[in-house]
mmCIF file with all atom_site columns, C-alpha atoms in Angstrom:
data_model
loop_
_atom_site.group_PDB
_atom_site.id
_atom_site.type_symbol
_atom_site.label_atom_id
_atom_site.label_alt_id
_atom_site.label_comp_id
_atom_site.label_asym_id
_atom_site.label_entity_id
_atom_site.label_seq_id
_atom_site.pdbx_PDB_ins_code
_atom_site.Cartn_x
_atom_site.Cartn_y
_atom_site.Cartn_z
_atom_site.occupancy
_atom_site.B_iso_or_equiv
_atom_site.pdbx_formal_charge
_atom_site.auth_seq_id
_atom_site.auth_comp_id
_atom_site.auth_asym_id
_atom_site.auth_atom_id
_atom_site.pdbx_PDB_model_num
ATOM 1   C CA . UNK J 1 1   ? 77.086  87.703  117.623 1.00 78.00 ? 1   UNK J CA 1
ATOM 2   C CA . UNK J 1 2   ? 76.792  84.130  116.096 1.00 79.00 ? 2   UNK J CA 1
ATOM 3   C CA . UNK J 1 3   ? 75.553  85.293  113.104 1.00 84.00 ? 3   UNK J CA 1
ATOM 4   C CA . UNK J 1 4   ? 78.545  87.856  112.723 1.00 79.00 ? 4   UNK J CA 1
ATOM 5   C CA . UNK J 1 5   ? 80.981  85.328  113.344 1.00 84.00 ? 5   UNK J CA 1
ATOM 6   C CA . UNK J 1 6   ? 79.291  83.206  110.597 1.00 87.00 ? 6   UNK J CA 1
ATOM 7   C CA . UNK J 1 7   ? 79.616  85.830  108.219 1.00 84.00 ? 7   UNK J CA 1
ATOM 8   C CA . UNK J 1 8   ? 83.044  86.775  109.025 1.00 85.00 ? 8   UNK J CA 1
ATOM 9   C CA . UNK J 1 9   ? 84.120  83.153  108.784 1.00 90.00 ? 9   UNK J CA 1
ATOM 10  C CA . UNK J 1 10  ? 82.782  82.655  105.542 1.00 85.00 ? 10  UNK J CA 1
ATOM 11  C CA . UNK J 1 11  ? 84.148  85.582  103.555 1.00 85.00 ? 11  UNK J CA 1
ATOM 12  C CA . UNK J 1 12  ? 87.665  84.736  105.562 1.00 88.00 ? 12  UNK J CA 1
ATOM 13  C CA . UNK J 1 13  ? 87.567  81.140  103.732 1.00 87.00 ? 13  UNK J CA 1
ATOM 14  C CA . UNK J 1 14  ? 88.029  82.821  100.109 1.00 89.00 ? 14  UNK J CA 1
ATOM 15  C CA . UNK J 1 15  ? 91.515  83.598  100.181 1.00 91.00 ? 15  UNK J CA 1
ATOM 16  C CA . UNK J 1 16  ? 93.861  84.542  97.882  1.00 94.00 ? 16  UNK J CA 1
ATOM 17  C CA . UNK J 1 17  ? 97.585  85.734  97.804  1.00 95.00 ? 17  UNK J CA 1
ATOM 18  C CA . UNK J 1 18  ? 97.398  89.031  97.559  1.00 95.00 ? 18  UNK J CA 1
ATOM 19  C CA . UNK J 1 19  ? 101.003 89.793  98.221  1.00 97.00 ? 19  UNK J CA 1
ATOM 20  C CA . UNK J 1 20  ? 102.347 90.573  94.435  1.00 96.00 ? 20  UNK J CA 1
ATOM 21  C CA . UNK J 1 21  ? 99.015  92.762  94.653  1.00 96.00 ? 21  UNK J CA 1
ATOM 22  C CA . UNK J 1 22  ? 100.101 94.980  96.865  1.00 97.00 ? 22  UNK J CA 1
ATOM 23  C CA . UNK J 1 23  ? 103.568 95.760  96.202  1.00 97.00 ? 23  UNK J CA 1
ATOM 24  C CA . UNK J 1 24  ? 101.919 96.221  92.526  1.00 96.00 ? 24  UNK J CA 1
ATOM 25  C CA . UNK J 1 25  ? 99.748  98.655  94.524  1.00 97.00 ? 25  UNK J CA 1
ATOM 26  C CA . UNK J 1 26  ? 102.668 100.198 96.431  1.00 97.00 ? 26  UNK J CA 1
ATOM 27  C CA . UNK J 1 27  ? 104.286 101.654 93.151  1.00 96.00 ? 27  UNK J CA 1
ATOM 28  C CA . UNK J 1 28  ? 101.091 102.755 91.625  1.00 96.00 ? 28  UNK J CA 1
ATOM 29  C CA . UNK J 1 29  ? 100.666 104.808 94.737  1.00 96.00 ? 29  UNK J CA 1
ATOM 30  C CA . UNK J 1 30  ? 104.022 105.923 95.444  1.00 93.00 ? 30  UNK J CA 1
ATOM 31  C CA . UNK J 1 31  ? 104.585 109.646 95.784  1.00 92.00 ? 31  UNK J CA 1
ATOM 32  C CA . UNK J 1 32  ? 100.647 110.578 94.764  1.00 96.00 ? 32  UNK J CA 1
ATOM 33  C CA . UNK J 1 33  ? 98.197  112.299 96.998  1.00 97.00 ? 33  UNK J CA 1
ATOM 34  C CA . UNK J 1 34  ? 95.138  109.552 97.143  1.00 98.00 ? 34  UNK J CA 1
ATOM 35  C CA . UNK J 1 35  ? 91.592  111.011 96.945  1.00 98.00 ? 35  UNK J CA 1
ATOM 36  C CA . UNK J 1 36  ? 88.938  108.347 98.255  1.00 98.00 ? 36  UNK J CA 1
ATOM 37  C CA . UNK J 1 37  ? 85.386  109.019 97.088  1.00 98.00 ? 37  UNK J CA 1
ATOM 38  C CA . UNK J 1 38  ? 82.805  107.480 99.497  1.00 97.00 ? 38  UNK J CA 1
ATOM 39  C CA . UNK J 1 39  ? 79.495  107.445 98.457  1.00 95.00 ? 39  UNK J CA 1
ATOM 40  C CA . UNK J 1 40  ? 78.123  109.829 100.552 1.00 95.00 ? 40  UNK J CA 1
ATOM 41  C CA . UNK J 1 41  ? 75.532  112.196 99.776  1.00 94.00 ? 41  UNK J CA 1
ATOM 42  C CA . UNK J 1 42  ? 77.994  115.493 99.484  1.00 96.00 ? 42  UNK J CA 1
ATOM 43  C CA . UNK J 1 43  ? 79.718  114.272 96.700  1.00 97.00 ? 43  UNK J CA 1
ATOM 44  C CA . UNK J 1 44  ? 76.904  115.492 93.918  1.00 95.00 ? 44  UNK J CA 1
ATOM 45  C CA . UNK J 1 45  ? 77.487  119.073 95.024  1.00 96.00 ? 45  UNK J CA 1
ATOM 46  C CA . UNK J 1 46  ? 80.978  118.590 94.913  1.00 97.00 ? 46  UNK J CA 1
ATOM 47  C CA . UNK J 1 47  ? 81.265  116.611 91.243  1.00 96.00 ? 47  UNK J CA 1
ATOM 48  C CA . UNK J 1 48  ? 83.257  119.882 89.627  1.00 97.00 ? 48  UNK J CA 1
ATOM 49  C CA . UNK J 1 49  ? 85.782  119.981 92.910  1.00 97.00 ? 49  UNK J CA 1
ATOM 50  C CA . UNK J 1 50  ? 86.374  116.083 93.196  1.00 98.00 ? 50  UNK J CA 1
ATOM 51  C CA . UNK J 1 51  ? 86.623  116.287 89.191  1.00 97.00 ? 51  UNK J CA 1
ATOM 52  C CA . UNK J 1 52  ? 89.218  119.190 89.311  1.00 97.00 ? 52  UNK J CA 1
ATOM 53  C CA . UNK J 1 53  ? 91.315  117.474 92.439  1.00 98.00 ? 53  UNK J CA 1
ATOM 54  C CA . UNK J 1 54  ? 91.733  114.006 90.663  1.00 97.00 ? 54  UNK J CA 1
ATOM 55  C CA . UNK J 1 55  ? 92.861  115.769 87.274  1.00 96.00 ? 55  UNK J CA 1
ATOM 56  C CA . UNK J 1 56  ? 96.398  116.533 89.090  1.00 96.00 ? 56  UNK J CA 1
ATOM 57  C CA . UNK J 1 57  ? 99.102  114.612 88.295  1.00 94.00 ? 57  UNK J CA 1
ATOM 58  C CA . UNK J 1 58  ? 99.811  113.377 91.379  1.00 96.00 ? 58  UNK J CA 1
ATOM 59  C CA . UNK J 1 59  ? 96.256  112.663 92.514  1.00 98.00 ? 59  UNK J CA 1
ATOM 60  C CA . UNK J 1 60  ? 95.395  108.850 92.012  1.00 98.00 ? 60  UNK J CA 1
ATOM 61  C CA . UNK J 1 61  ? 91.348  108.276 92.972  1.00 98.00 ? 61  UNK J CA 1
ATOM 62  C CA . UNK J 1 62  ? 89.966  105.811 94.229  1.00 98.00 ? 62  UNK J CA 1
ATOM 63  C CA . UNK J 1 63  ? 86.150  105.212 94.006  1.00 98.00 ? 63  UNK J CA 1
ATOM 64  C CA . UNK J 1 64  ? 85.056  103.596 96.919  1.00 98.00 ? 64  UNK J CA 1
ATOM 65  C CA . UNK J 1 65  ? 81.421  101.575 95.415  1.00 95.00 ? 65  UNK J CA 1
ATOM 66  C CA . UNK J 1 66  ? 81.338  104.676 93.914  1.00 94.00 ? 66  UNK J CA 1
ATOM 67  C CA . UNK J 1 67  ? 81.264  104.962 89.715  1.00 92.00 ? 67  UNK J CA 1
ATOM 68  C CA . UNK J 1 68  ? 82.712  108.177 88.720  1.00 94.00 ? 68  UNK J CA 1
ATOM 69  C CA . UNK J 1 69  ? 84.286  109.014 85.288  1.00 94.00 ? 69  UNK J CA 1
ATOM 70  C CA . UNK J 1 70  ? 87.390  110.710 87.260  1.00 95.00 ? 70  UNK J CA 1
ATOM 71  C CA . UNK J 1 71  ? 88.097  107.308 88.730  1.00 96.00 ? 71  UNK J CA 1
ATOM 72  C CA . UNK J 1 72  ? 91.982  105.695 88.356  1.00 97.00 ? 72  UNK J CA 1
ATOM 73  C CA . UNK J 1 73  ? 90.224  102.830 90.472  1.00 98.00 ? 73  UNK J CA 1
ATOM 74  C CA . UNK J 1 74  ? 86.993  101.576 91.896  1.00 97.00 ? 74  UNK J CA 1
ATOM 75  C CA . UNK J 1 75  ? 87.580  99.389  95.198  1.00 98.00 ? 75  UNK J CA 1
ATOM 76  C CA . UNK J 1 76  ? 84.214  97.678  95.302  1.00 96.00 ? 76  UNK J CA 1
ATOM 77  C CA . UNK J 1 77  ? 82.638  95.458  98.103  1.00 95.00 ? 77  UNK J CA 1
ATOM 78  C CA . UNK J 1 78  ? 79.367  95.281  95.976  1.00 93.00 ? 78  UNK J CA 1
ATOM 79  C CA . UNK J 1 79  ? 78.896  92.459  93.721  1.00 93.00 ? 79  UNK J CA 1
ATOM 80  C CA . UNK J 1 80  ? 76.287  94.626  91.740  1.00 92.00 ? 80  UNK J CA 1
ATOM 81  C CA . UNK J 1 81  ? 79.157  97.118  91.372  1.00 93.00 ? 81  UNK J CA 1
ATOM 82  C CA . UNK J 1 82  ? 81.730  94.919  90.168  1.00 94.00 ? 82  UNK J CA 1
ATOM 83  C CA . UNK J 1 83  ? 79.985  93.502  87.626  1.00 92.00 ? 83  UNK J CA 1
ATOM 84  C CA . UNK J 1 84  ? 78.916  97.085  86.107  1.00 92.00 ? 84  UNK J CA 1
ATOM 85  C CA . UNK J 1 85  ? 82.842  98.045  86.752  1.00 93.00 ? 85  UNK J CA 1
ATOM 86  C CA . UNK J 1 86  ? 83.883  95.166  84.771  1.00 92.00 ? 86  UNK J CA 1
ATOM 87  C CA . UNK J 1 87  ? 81.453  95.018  82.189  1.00 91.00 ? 87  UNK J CA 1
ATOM 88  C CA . UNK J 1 88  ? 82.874  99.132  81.067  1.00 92.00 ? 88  UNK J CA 1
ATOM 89  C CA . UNK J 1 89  ? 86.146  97.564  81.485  1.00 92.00 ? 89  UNK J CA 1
ATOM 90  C CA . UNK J 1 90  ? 87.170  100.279 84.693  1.00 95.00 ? 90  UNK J CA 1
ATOM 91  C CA . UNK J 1 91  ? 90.406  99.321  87.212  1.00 96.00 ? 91  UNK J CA 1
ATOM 92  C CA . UNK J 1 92  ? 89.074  97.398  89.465  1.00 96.00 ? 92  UNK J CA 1
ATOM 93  C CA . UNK J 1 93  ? 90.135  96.780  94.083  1.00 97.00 ? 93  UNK J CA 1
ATOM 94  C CA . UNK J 1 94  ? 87.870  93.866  94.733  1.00 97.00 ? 94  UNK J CA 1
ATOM 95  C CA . UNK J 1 95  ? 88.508  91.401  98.277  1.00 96.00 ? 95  UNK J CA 1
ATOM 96  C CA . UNK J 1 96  ? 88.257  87.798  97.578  1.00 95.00 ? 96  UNK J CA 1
ATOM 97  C CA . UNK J 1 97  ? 84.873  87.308  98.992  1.00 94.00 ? 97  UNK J CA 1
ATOM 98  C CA . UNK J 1 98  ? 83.364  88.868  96.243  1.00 94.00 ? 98  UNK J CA 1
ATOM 99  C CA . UNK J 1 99  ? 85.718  87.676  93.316  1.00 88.00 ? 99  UNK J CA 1
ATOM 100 C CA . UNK J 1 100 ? 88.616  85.497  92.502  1.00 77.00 ? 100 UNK J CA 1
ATOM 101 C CA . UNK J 1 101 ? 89.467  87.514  89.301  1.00 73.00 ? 101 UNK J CA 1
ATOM 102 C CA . UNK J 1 102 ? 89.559  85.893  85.611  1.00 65.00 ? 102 UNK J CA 1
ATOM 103 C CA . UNK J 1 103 ? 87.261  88.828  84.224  1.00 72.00 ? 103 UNK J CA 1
ATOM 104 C CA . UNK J 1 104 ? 89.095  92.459  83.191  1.00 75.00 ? 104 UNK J CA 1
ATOM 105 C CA . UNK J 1 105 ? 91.872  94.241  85.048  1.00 89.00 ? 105 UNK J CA 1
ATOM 106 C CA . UNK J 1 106 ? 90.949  93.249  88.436  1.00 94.00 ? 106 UNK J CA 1
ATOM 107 C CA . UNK J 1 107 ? 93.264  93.466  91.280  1.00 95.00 ? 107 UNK J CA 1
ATOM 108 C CA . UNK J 1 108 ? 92.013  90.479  94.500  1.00 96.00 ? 108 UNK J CA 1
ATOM 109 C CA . UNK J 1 109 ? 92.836  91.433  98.134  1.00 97.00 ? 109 UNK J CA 1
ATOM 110 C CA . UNK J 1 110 ? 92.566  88.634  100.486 1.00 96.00 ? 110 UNK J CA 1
ATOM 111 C CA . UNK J 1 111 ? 89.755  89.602  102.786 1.00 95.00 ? 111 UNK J CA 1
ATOM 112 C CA . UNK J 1 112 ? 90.589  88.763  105.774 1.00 94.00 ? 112 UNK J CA 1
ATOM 113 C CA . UNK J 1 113 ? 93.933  90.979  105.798 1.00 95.00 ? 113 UNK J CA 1
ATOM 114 C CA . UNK J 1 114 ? 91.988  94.391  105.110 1.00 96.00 ? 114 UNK J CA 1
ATOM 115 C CA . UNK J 1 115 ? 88.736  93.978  107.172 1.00 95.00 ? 115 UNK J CA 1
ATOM 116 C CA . UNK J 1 116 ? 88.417  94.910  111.389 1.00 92.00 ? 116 UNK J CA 1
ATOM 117 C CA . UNK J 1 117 ? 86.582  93.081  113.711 1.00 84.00 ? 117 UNK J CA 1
ATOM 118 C CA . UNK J 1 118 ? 85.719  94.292  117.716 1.00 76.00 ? 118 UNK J CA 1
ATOM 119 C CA . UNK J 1 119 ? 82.123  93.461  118.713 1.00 67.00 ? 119 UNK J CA 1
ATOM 120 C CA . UNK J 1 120 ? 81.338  93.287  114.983 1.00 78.00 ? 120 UNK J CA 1
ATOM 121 C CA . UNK J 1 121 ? 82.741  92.838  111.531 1.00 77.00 ? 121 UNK J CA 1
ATOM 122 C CA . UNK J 1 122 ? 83.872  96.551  109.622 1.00 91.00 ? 122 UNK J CA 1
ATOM 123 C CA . UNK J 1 123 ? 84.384  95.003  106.462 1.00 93.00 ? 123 UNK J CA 1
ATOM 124 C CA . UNK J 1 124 ? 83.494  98.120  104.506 1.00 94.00 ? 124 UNK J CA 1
ATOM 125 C CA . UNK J 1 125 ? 84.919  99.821  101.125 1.00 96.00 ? 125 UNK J CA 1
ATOM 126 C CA . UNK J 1 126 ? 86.318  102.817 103.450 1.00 97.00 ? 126 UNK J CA 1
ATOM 127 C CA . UNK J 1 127 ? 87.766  100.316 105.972 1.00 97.00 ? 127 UNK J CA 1
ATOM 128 C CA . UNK J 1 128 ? 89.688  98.426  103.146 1.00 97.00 ? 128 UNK J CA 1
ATOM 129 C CA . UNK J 1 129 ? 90.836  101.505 101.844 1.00 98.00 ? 129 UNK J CA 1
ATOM 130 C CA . UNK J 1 130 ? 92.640  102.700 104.822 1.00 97.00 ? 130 UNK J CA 1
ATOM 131 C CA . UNK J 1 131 ? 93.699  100.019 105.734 1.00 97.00 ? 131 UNK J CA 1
ATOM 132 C CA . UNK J 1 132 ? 95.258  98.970  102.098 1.00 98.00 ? 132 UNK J CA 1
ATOM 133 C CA . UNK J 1 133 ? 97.001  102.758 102.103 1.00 97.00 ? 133 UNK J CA 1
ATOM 134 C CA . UNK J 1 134 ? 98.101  102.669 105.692 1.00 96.00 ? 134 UNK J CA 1
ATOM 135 C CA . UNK J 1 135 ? 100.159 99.448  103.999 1.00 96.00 ? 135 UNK J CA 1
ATOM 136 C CA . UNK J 1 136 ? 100.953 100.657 101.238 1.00 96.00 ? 136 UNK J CA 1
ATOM 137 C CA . UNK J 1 137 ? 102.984 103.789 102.929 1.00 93.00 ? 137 UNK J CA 1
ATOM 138 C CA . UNK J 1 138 ? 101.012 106.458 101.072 1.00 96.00 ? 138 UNK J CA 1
ATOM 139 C CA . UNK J 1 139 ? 101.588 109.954 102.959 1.00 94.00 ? 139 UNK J CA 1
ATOM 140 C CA . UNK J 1 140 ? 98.448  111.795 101.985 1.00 97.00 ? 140 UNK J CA 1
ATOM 141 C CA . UNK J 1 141 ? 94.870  111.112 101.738 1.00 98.00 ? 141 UNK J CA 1
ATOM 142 C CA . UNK J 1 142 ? 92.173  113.283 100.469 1.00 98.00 ? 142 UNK J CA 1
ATOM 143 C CA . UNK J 1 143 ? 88.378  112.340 101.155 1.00 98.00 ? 143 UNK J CA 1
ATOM 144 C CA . UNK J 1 144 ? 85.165  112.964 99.956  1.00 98.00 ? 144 UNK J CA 1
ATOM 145 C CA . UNK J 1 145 ? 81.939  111.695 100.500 1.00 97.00 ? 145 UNK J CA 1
ATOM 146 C CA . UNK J 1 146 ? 82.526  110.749 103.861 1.00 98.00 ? 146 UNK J CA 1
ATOM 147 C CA . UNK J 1 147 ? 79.123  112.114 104.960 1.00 97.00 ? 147 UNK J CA 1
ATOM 148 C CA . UNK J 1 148 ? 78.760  110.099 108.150 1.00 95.00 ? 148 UNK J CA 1
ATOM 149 C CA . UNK J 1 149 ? 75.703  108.041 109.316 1.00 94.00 ? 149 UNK J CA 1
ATOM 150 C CA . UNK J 1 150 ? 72.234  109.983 109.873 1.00 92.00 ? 150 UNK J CA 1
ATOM 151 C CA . UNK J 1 151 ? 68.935  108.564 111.078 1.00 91.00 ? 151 UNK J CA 1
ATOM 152 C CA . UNK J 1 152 ? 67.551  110.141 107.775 1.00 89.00 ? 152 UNK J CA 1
ATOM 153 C CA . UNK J 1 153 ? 68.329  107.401 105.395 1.00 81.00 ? 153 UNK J CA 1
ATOM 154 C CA . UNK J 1 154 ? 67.851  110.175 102.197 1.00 79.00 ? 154 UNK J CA 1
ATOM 155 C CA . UNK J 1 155 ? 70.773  111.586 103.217 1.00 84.00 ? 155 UNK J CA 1
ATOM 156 C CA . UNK J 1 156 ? 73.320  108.592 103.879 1.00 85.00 ? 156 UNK J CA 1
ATOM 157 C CA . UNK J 1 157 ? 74.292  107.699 99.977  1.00 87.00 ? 157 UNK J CA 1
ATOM 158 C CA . UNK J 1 158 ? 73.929  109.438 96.611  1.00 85.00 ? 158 UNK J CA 1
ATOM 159 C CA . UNK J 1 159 ? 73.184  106.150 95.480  1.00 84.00 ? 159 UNK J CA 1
ATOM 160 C CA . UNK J 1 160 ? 69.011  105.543 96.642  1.00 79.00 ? 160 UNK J CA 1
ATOM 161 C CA . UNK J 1 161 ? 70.055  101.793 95.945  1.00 81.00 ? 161 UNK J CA 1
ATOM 162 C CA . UNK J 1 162 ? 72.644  101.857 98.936  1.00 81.00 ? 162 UNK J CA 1
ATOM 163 C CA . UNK J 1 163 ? 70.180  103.508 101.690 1.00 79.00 ? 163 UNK J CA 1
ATOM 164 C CA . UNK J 1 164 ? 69.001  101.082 103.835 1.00 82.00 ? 164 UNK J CA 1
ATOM 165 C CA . UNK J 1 165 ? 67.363  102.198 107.429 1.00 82.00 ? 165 UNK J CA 1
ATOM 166 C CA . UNK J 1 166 ? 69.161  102.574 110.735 1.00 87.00 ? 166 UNK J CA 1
ATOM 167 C CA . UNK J 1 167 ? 68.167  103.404 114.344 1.00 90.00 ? 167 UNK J CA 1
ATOM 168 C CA . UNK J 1 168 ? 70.348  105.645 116.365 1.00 93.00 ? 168 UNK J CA 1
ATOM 169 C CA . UNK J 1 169 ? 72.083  103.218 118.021 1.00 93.00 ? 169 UNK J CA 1
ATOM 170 C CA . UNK J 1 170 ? 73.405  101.804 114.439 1.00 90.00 ? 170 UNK J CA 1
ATOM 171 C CA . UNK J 1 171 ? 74.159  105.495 113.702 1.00 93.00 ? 171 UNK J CA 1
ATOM 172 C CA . UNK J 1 172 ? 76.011  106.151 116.902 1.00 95.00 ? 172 UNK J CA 1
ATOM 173 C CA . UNK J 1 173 ? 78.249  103.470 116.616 1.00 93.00 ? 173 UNK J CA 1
ATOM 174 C CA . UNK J 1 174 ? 78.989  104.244 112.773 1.00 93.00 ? 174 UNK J CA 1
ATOM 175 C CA . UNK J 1 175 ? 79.538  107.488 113.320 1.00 95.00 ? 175 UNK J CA 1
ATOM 176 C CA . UNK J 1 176 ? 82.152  106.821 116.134 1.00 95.00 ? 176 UNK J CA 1
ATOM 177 C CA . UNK J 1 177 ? 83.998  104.012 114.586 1.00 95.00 ? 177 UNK J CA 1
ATOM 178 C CA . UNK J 1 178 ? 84.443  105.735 111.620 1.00 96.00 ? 178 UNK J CA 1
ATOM 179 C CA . UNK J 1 179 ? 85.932  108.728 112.946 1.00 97.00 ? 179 UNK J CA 1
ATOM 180 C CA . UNK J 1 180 ? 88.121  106.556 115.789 1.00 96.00 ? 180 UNK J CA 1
ATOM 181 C CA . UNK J 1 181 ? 89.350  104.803 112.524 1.00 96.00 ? 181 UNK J CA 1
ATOM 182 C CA . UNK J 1 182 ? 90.357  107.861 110.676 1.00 97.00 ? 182 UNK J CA 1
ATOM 183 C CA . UNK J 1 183 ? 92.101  109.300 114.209 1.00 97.00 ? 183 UNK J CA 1
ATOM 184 C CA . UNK J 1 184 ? 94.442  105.984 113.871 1.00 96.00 ? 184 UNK J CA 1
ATOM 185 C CA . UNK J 1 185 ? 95.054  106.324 110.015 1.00 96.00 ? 185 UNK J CA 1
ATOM 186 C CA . UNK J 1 186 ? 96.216  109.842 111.258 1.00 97.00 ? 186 UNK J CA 1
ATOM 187 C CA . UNK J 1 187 ? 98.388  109.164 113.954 1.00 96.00 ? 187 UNK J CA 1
ATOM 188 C CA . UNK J 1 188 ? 100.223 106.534 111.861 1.00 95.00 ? 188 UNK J CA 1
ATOM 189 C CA . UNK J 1 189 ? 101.476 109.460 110.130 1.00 95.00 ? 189 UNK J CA 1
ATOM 190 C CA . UNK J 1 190 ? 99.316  110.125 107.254 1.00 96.00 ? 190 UNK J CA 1
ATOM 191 C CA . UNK J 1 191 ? 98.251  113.389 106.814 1.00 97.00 ? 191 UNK J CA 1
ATOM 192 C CA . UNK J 1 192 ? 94.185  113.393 105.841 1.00 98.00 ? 192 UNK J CA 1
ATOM 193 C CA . UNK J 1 193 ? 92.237  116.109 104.755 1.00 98.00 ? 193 UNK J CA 1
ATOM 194 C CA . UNK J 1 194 ? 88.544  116.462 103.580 1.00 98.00 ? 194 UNK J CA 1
ATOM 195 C CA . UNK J 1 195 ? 87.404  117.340 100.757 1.00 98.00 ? 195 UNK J CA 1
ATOM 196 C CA . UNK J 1 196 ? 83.790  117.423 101.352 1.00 98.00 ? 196 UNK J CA 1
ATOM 197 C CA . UNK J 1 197 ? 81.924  118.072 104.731 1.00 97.00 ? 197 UNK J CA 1
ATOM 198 C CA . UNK J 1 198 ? 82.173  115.062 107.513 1.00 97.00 ? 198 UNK J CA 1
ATOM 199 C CA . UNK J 1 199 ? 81.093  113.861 110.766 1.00 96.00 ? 199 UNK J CA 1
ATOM 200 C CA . UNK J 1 200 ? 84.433  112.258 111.392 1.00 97.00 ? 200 UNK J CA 1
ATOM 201 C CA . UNK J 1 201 ? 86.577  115.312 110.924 1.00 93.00 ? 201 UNK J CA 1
#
């Protein structure tokens, strides 16, 4: 618990104002169906579908520490991901613990507004996501890759540098935070569908 609060504290003392961010945000995603790709493992069977979906012209995606060519954005919590993202000059989401900007077309949230903390901190790329649309009014959201947590670490990323191993407590716990989340995104009013298979659904 200590150690969590250290954490938490830290990344919460890199702020920014992120308010002209996200009524920039707003307008980009005004009137567009938003398709979040997680990085879970589904989404490599489903390249040609997520492809297809984000080729609509109302369909803004959103990468979520997840490189795809389809991306309008990449929201990154990674700061092996942003670099990559800004070295091939991409659209970057990026919270202020991991950047201040000054490099490529980088948009800063302020950490602390987009993350959720109970017994621990959920300061992941889906949890800023949701959060940032449930703010930003958006209507719709499409998602893919949104596996959900198995004891099997193979099957928890596409990326082998993101799997890291979890007990079934850990997995548990993911698994129902994740989909308690989603329930509240939904009963806010925004209508979610998914895209790809999901534990949370």
């Amino acid at each position: 618990n200590y150690a969590e609060e250290v954490y938490r504290k830290y990344n919460e003392s890199k702020t920014v104002d992120d308010t002209a961010v996200v009524e920039e945000l707003k307008h980009v995603f005004a009137g567009k169906s938003i398709l979040l790709v997680a990085p879970g493992k589904s989404i490599v069977g489903a390249k040609n579908e997520i492809e297809n979906i984000s080729n609509a012209d109302d369909v803004v995606t959103i990468g979520l520490n997840t490189v795809m060519e389809c991306n309008d954005y990449i929201l990154t919590t990674r700061k092996d991901i942003y670099d990559e993202a800004v070295a091939s000059g991409r659209n970057i989401i990026v919270c202020s613990n991991i950047s201040k900007g000054g490099r490529g077309n980088v948009k800063i949230l302020n950490y602390a507004n987009w993350i959720e903390s109970d017994e621990r901190t959920h300061d992941s790329s889906s949890v800023i996501a949701l959060n940032l649309l449930k703010n930003c009014g958006v209507k719709e959201m499409l998602l893919a890759g949104f596996d959900g947590f198995s004891l099997d670490i193979n099957e928890n990323y596409y990326n082998p540098n993101m799997r890291h191993p979890v007990n079934a407590e850990q997995v548990e716990m993911r698994n129902k935070y994740y989909k308690g989340l989603i329930e509240r995104i939904k009963k806010s009013g925004i209508s979610i569908d998914f895209v790809t298979p999901s534990l949370y659904e």
